[in-house]
Amino acid sequence: MMHHPLSAVLALRDIAFTLDDMPDKTPAPPTSLIRARILSGFDSLTSSLGGDPVALLQRVGLSTKELENPEDCIELEKVVRLLDITATSLDLADFGLRLGQQKDITVLGVVALIAQYSATVGEALAGVGRHLPYHSPDASLLVAADPLRPGYTLISYQISLDDDWPRRQAIELSYSIMLGFLQLLTGETGSDWYLQFRHAPGCSAVCYRNYLVEHITFGQAEDALSIPQRLLDIPIDTRDSRLREAAERFLRNLVRRFPLDVTRQVETLVERQLASGGGNLQRVAEQLGLHPRTLQRRLAGQGSYFEDVVDRVRQQRAHTLLLETALPLAEIASVLGYTEQSSLNRSCSRWFGMSPNSYRKNR
């Protein structure tokens, strides 16, 4: 995979917009959104392969004008369907992988600055994960120890896609970008990395090895990449704590002034850190660069309240843990951010009309 040198990836002055250039407000999103820069290079690649990018965009309800400003918001479903329709139209099962080869971490816009100026690979991943909701409120990056491979770390890029959306091209595009980013930061080829996808393969094993890594499995429970844990400690050549802090301040200002969907951003942050206090209004507000009262006001403007968001996230997580795992109730309570199991019992009675044990038995 060919990628730009990290030193040339991005600089604050290279951001192709200023706060004054951006629209006064982002429309309240009826559906999932993503920044338009995810499709940078789509038109040139499609044309080079003999396709008509304008016609393909029109088929999903998009136009080239909507892609002119990379920070504008477009519907995630249209992006997902565009990639699938283009692959089918061109008869290229590897279209998402091809598009991924043309991209690097700059596809995340200003979020890339935080990674570029981080001290280590691990810090870069944490920074990207923390601010990924700016790129899309439905996206998250989870980093945890790999339970199946001692000494390995599991990195899972997740984006909420409806069951009836054709997901393969979009997921392979995303992981192609992530692989290139990590190969660039670590200086490694990934010969001992392990990639897994939920979907079935769309092209040959040789095809996947050419674009990604040697060890790939399909039909798994989740999409994830497993890399040696030692790689997280590799220092980044362009590290600069002052510039990283400046980038974080800049991004917090963007989020504060031009939010995509603050409710989804809060849901993402709460879900990712529920067990460690993610249900705390003060903490989430700080992460979004907002005063707690301002955050509550933004949520109210979208017909929501912080406590309701936390409760909804807990209910969804409780449903999954009770029905799909055998975890003890005390552990489930801890994962949900409760200090006592009795709190879980009361919540389950309110959510499901029965105790946690009864809900589990009635599955």
Coordinates of C-alpha atoms in Angstrom, one line a residue:
M1 CA 0.0 0.0 0.0
M2 CA 1.3 3.4 -0.9
H3 CA 0.8 6.3 1.5
H4 CA 2.1 9.8 2.0
P5 CA 5.0 10.4 4.4
L6 CA 3.6 11.2 7.9
S7 CA 5.5 14.5 8.0
A8 CA 3.5 15.6 5.0
V9 CA 0.1 14.4 6.2
L10 CA -1.4 17.5 7.6
A11 CA -0.7 20.8 9.3
L12 CA -3.0 23.3 11.0
R13 CA -2.5 25.8 8.2
D14 CA -3.4 23.1 5.6
I15 CA -6.9 22.7 6.8
A16 CA -8.9 23.8 3.7
F17 CA -11.4 25.8 5.7
T18 CA -11.7 28.2 8.6
L19 CA -14.5 28.6 11.1
D20 CA -15.8 31.6 9.2
D21 CA -15.9 29.6 5.9
M22 CA -18.2 27.0 7.4
P23 CA -21.9 27.3 7.2
D24 CA -23.7 28.9 10.2
K25 CA -25.3 25.7 11.2
T26 CA -25.5 22.0 10.3
P27 CA -29.0 20.9 9.6
A28 CA -30.5 18.7 12.2
P29 CA -29.8 15.2 10.7
P30 CA -32.8 13.0 10.0
T31 CA -30.4 10.1 9.5
S32 CA -26.8 9.0 10.1
L33 CA -24.3 11.5 8.7
I34 CA -20.6 11.4 7.8
R35 CA -18.2 14.1 6.5
A36 CA -18.0 14.4 2.7
R37 CA -14.2 13.9 2.7
I38 CA -14.8 10.2 3.0
L39 CA -15.5 10.3 -0.8
S40 CA -12.5 12.3 -1.7
G41 CA -10.9 10.7 -4.8
F42 CA -14.1 8.9 -5.7
D43 CA -14.8 10.8 -8.9
S44 CA -11.2 10.5 -10.3
L45 CA -10.9 6.8 -9.4
T46 CA -14.3 6.0 -10.9
S47 CA -13.5 7.9 -14.1
S48 CA -10.1 6.2 -14.4
L49 CA -11.9 2.8 -14.3
G50 CA -14.3 3.7 -17.0
G51 CA -17.3 4.7 -14.8
D52 CA -19.4 7.8 -14.7
P53 CA -19.1 9.3 -11.2
V54 CA -21.8 11.9 -11.8
A55 CA -24.4 9.3 -12.9
L56 CA -23.5 7.0 -10.0
L57 CA -23.8 9.8 -7.5
Q58 CA -27.2 10.7 -8.9
R59 CA -28.4 7.1 -8.5
V60 CA -28.1 7.5 -4.7
G61 CA -29.3 11.1 -4.5
L62 CA -25.9 12.8 -4.3
S63 CA -24.3 15.4 -6.4
T64 CA -20.7 16.6 -7.0
K65 CA -21.6 19.9 -5.4
E66 CA -22.3 18.1 -2.1
L67 CA -18.7 16.8 -2.2
E68 CA -17.0 20.2 -2.9
N69 CA -16.5 21.0 0.8
P70 CA -15.0 18.0 2.5
E71 CA -16.3 19.1 5.9
D72 CA -19.9 19.2 4.8
C73 CA -22.2 16.4 6.0
I74 CA -23.8 13.8 3.8
E75 CA -26.0 10.8 4.6
L76 CA -24.1 7.7 5.6
E77 CA -26.6 5.4 3.9
K78 CA -26.0 7.2 0.5
V79 CA -22.2 6.7 0.9
V80 CA -22.6 3.0 1.7
R81 CA -25.0 2.4 -1.2
L82 CA -22.8 4.5 -3.6
L83 CA -19.8 2.3 -2.9
D84 CA -21.8 -0.9 -3.5
I85 CA -23.5 0.4 -6.6
T86 CA -20.2 1.6 -8.1
A87 CA -18.5 -1.8 -7.4
T88 CA -21.4 -3.6 -9.2
S89 CA -21.5 -1.1 -12.1
L90 CA -17.8 -1.4 -12.7
D91 CA -17.8 -5.2 -12.0
L92 CA -15.0 -4.6 -9.5
A93 CA -15.4 -6.5 -6.2
D94 CA -12.4 -4.7 -4.8
F95 CA -13.6 -1.1 -5.4
G96 CA -13.7 -0.2 -1.8
L97 CA -10.1 -1.5 -1.4
R98 CA -9.0 0.4 -4.4
L99 CA -10.4 3.6 -3.0
G100 CA -8.8 2.9 0.3
Q101 CA -5.4 2.7 -1.3
Q102 CA -5.8 6.3 -2.4
K103 CA -6.5 7.6 1.1
D104 CA -4.6 8.1 4.3
I105 CA -5.4 9.4 7.8
T106 CA -6.2 12.8 6.3
V107 CA -9.7 11.4 5.5
L108 CA -10.5 12.2 9.1
G109 CA -9.7 15.9 8.5
V110 CA -8.7 17.8 11.6
V111 CA -8.9 14.6 13.7
A112 CA -5.8 13.5 11.8
L113 CA -3.8 16.3 13.4
I114 CA -4.3 14.8 16.8
A115 CA -2.9 11.5 15.6
Q116 CA 0.0 13.2 13.8
Y117 CA 1.1 15.1 16.9
S118 CA 0.6 12.4 19.4
A119 CA 3.6 10.9 21.3
T120 CA 3.0 7.3 20.6
V121 CA 0.9 5.0 18.4
G122 CA -1.3 4.1 21.4
E123 CA -1.9 7.8 22.1
A124 CA -2.7 8.5 18.5
L125 CA -5.3 5.7 18.5
A126 CA -6.8 7.0 21.7
G127 CA -7.0 10.5 20.3
V128 CA -8.7 9.3 17.1
G129 CA -11.1 7.2 19.0
R130 CA -12.0 10.1 21.4
H131 CA -12.8 12.5 18.5
L132 CA -14.1 10.2 15.8
P133 CA -17.7 11.3 16.4
Y134 CA -16.7 14.6 14.7
H135 CA -16.1 12.5 11.5
S136 CA -19.4 10.6 12.0
P137 CA -21.5 10.4 15.1
D138 CA -22.1 6.7 14.3
A139 CA -18.4 5.8 14.2
S140 CA -16.2 4.6 17.1
L141 CA -12.7 3.1 17.5
L142 CA -12.3 0.7 20.4
V143 CA -8.9 -0.5 21.6
A144 CA -8.6 -3.4 24.0
A145 CA -6.5 -6.4 24.8
D146 CA -7.1 -9.3 22.4
P147 CA -8.7 -12.1 24.5
L148 CA -7.7 -14.8 22.1
R149 CA -4.0 -13.7 21.5
P150 CA -1.8 -12.9 24.5
G151 CA 0.4 -9.9 23.8
Y152 CA -1.9 -8.6 21.1
T153 CA -4.3 -5.6 21.0
L154 CA -7.6 -5.6 19.3
I155 CA -8.6 -2.5 17.4
S156 CA -12.2 -2.4 16.3
Y157 CA -13.5 0.4 14.0
Q158 CA -17.3 0.3 14.3
I159 CA -19.9 2.2 12.4
S160 CA -23.6 1.7 12.8
L161 CA -25.0 0.3 9.6
D162 CA -28.6 -0.9 9.2
D163 CA -29.0 -4.6 8.5
D164 CA -30.3 -4.0 5.0
W165 CA -27.4 -1.8 3.9
P166 CA -24.7 -3.4 1.7
R167 CA -21.8 -3.1 4.2
R168 CA -18.8 -4.9 2.6
Q169 CA -17.4 -2.1 0.4
A170 CA -17.7 0.5 3.2
I171 CA -16.1 -1.7 5.8
E172 CA -13.2 -2.8 3.6
L173 CA -12.6 0.8 2.6
S174 CA -12.4 1.8 6.3
Y175 CA -10.1 -1.0 7.3
S176 CA -7.9 -0.4 4.3
I177 CA -7.4 3.2 5.5
M178 CA -6.8 2.1 9.1
L179 CA -4.2 -0.5 8.0
G180 CA -2.3 2.0 5.9
F181 CA -2.3 4.5 8.8
L182 CA -0.9 1.9 11.3
Q183 CA 1.7 0.7 8.8
L184 CA 2.8 4.2 8.3
L185 CA 3.1 4.9 12.1
T186 CA 4.7 1.7 13.0
G187 CA 6.9 1.1 10.0
E188 CA 5.8 -2.5 9.8
T189 CA 4.2 -4.4 7.0
G190 CA 1.7 -6.3 9.2
S191 CA 3.0 -9.8 8.5
D192 CA 2.0 -10.8 12.1
W193 CA -1.2 -8.8 12.2
Y194 CA -4.7 -10.5 12.1
L195 CA -7.7 -9.0 10.4
Q196 CA -11.3 -10.3 10.8
F197 CA -14.5 -9.3 9.1
R198 CA -18.1 -10.0 9.8
H199 CA -19.0 -10.3 6.1
A200 CA -18.1 -13.1 3.6
P201 CA -15.2 -12.6 1.2
G202 CA -16.0 -10.7 -2.0
C203 CA -12.8 -11.5 -3.9
S204 CA -10.0 -14.0 -3.8
A205 CA -7.6 -14.6 -0.9
V206 CA -4.8 -13.3 -3.1
C207 CA -6.8 -10.1 -3.8
Y208 CA -7.2 -9.5 -0.1
R209 CA -3.5 -10.2 0.7
N210 CA -2.5 -7.7 -2.0
Y211 CA -4.5 -4.9 -0.4
L212 CA -4.5 -5.8 3.3
V213 CA -2.6 -8.3 5.3
E214 CA -1.9 -12.1 5.0
H215 CA -4.0 -13.3 7.9
I216 CA -7.7 -12.5 7.3
T217 CA -10.8 -14.4 8.4
F218 CA -14.4 -13.8 7.5
G219 CA -17.8 -14.5 9.1
Q220 CA -16.6 -13.4 12.5
A221 CA -18.6 -11.8 15.3
E222 CA -17.1 -8.4 14.7
D223 CA -14.8 -6.4 12.4
A224 CA -11.4 -5.9 14.1
L225 CA -7.7 -5.8 13.6
S226 CA -5.3 -7.5 16.0
I227 CA -1.7 -6.1 16.3
P228 CA 1.2 -6.8 18.7
Q229 CA 0.7 -4.8 21.9
R230 CA 4.3 -3.6 21.7
L231 CA 3.5 -1.4 18.7
L232 CA 1.4 0.9 20.8
D233 CA 4.6 2.2 22.5
I234 CA 6.3 3.2 19.3
P235 CA 7.1 6.9 19.3
I236 CA 5.8 9.1 16.5
D237 CA 8.4 11.2 14.7
T238 CA 6.1 14.2 14.4
R239 CA 5.0 14.2 18.0
D240 CA 4.5 17.7 19.5
S241 CA 2.4 18.0 22.6
R242 CA 1.7 21.7 22.1
L243 CA 0.5 21.2 18.6
R244 CA -1.6 18.2 19.6
E245 CA -3.3 20.3 22.4
A246 CA -3.9 23.1 19.9
A247 CA -5.5 20.6 17.5
E248 CA -7.7 19.3 20.2
R249 CA -8.8 22.8 21.2
F250 CA -9.5 23.6 17.5
L251 CA -11.6 20.4 17.2
R252 CA -13.5 21.1 20.3
N253 CA -14.3 24.5 19.0
L254 CA -15.6 23.0 15.8
V255 CA -17.7 20.5 17.6
R256 CA -19.1 23.3 19.8
R257 CA -20.0 25.6 16.9
F258 CA -20.9 23.1 14.2
P259 CA -22.1 19.9 15.8
L260 CA -23.3 17.0 13.6
D261 CA -25.6 15.4 16.0
V262 CA -24.9 16.1 19.7
T263 CA -27.2 13.3 20.8
R264 CA -25.3 10.7 18.8
Q265 CA -22.0 12.1 20.0
V266 CA -23.1 11.8 23.6
E267 CA -24.4 8.2 23.0
T268 CA -21.0 7.3 21.5
L269 CA -19.0 8.7 24.4
V270 CA -21.2 7.3 27.1
E271 CA -21.2 3.8 25.5
R272 CA -17.4 3.7 25.1
Q273 CA -16.7 4.6 28.8
L274 CA -19.9 3.5 30.6
A275 CA -18.1 1.2 33.1
S276 CA -15.6 4.0 34.0
G277 CA -18.0 6.8 34.6
G278 CA -19.3 7.5 31.1
G279 CA -22.7 8.4 32.6
N280 CA -21.2 11.5 34.1
L281 CA -22.5 14.7 32.5
Q282 CA -19.5 16.8 33.6
R283 CA -17.0 14.4 32.0
V284 CA -18.9 14.0 28.7
A285 CA -19.4 17.8 28.5
E286 CA -15.7 18.4 29.0
Q287 CA -14.9 15.9 26.2
L288 CA -17.1 17.8 23.8
G289 CA -15.7 21.1 24.9
L290 CA -19.0 22.3 26.3
H291 CA -20.3 23.6 29.6
P292 CA -22.7 21.0 31.1
R293 CA -25.6 23.4 30.9
T294 CA -24.8 24.1 27.2
L295 CA -24.7 20.4 26.5
Q296 CA -28.1 19.9 28.2
R297 CA -29.5 22.8 26.1
R298 CA -28.2 21.3 22.9
L299 CA -29.7 17.9 23.8
A300 CA -33.0 19.5 24.7
G301 CA -33.0 21.2 21.2
Q302 CA -32.9 17.7 19.7
G303 CA -35.7 16.5 22.0
S304 CA -33.4 14.6 24.4
Y305 CA -31.9 14.8 27.8
F306 CA -28.5 13.5 29.1
E307 CA -30.1 11.2 31.7
D308 CA -32.3 9.7 29.0
V309 CA -29.4 9.0 26.7
V310 CA -27.4 7.3 29.5
D311 CA -30.5 5.2 30.4
R312 CA -31.1 4.2 26.8
V313 CA -27.4 3.1 26.3
R314 CA -27.6 1.1 29.5
Q315 CA -30.8 -0.6 28.5
Q316 CA -29.4 -1.6 25.1
R317 CA -26.2 -2.9 26.7
A318 CA -28.1 -4.7 29.4
H319 CA -30.3 -6.4 26.8
T320 CA -27.2 -7.6 24.9
L321 CA -25.3 -8.8 28.0
L322 CA -28.3 -10.6 29.5
L323 CA -29.3 -12.4 26.4
E324 CA -26.0 -13.0 24.6
T325 CA -23.5 -13.7 27.5
A326 CA -23.3 -15.7 30.6
L327 CA -21.7 -12.9 32.7
P328 CA -22.7 -12.8 36.4
L329 CA -25.2 -10.1 37.2
A330 CA -22.7 -8.3 39.5
E331 CA -20.3 -8.0 36.5
I332 CA -23.0 -6.8 34.2
A333 CA -24.0 -4.1 36.8
S334 CA -20.3 -3.0 36.8
V335 CA -20.1 -2.9 33.0
L336 CA -23.2 -0.7 33.0
G337 CA -21.6 1.7 35.5
Y338 CA -23.7 0.7 38.5
T339 CA -21.9 0.5 41.9
E340 CA -24.5 -2.0 43.2
Q341 CA -26.4 -4.9 41.7
S342 CA -29.6 -3.6 43.2
S343 CA -29.4 -0.7 40.8
L344 CA -29.4 -3.1 37.9
N345 CA -32.4 -5.0 39.4
R346 CA -34.4 -1.8 39.7
S347 CA -33.5 -0.7 36.1
C348 CA -34.4 -4.1 34.6
S349 CA -37.8 -4.0 36.4
R350 CA -38.4 -0.5 34.8
W351 CA -37.1 -1.5 31.3
F352 CA -38.3 -5.0 30.9
G353 CA -41.0 -5.4 33.6
M354 CA -39.0 -8.2 35.3
S355 CA -35.8 -9.0 37.1
P356 CA -32.5 -9.5 35.3
N357 CA -32.6 -13.3 36.0
S358 CA -36.2 -13.6 34.7
Y359 CA -35.3 -11.6 31.5
R360 CA -32.4 -13.9 30.9
K361 CA -34.5 -17.0 31.4
N362 CA -37.3 -15.8 29.1
R363 CA -35.0 -15.2 26.1

